[in-house]
């Protein structure tokens, strides 16, 4: 589904991605973790063409997504992307947030889009909020609408960049539950997250990044119990006992 081939990216003279070579197969769930500033968001944003790369290739379903001839809007509208900030239109209802892109970009009729959106809102447990303004919903509810909105485009692939980091703790679970239901349905997912419980439970593979490099790729069991790289060992110590060195 995704292939990174020798991908390098610079911001000016700062190298944000260095020699990334990774493959994600259809149906796989890959969790990306690593310290702040290690390049996790940059990596995931290159997959959506939100960031250009300076060398290497990224293929999604065999298509070179940084090729000049790519129809960017058509491509981007197909990849589901859920951010830390939900980015819903606050003055639109949950339902309208989910029908807008399918009507405008996929040419669905209003009735078709509405039917599909209602089914998706039901799926994320928010059928009863279909007509509420996004601004009237809690953070967890907004993030679930954001997931429904992404699914409305029938993406072959869902990208998540710290989807629960901006939420109050009591709302993290409901969003993770929805994400786990996508895993069960076989969705291909790349997830940047600090939710190590989620990684343990559902990831096929964990990638650990530091300073723009993928230093380690392992099953969750190997990563959490037998991390190989010194930086990964340190990272796991830091998240397990953050005050150890304080
Ligand atoms: P992470 O998501 O792992 O916290 P990022 O991918 O956001 O890390 O950032 C990786 C590095 O690239 C950081 O050092 C960050 O400061 C830098 N960076 C990110 N975006 C930009 C940008 N638009 N311009 C310059 N530097 C950037
Ligand atoms: Mg980030």
PDB file of C-alpha atoms in Angstrom, residues 2 23 35 50 79 82 92 110 116 122 131 151 175-176 196 199 219 224:
ATOM      1  CA  UNK A   2       2.794   2.443   0.943  1.00  0.00           C
ATOM      2  CA  UNK A  23       6.781  -0.526   3.528  1.00  0.00           C
ATOM      3  CA  UNK A  35      10.453  12.052  20.916  1.00  0.00           C
ATOM      4  CA  UNK A  50       1.354  18.220   2.530  1.00  0.00           C
ATOM      5  CA  UNK A  79      -6.434   9.729   1.849  1.00  0.00           C
ATOM      6  CA  UNK A  82      -7.072  12.982  11.167  1.00  0.00           C
ATOM      7  CA  UNK A  92     -21.826  23.385  10.107  1.00  0.00           C
ATOM      8  CA  UNK A 110     -27.106  15.289  -1.426  1.00  0.00           C
ATOM      9  CA  UNK A 116     -23.649   7.555   3.878  1.00  0.00           C
ATOM     10  CA  UNK A 122     -23.924   5.946  13.633  1.00  0.00           C
ATOM     11  CA  UNK A 131     -27.747  17.964  13.553  1.00  0.00           C
ATOM     12  CA  UNK A 151     -14.285   7.809   6.135  1.00  0.00           C
ATOM     13  CA  UNK A 175     -11.714   7.981  20.118  1.00  0.00           C
ATOM     14  CA  UNK A 176      -9.370   5.004  20.528  1.00  0.00           C
ATOM     15  CA  UNK A 196       1.301   2.933  24.010  1.00  0.00           C
ATOM     16  CA  UNK A 199       0.153   0.353  20.055  1.00  0.00           C
ATOM     17  CA  UNK A 219       6.462  -5.890  16.607  1.00  0.00           C
ATOM     18  CA  UNK A 224       8.157  -2.715  24.346  1.00  0.00           C
TER      19      UNK A 224
END
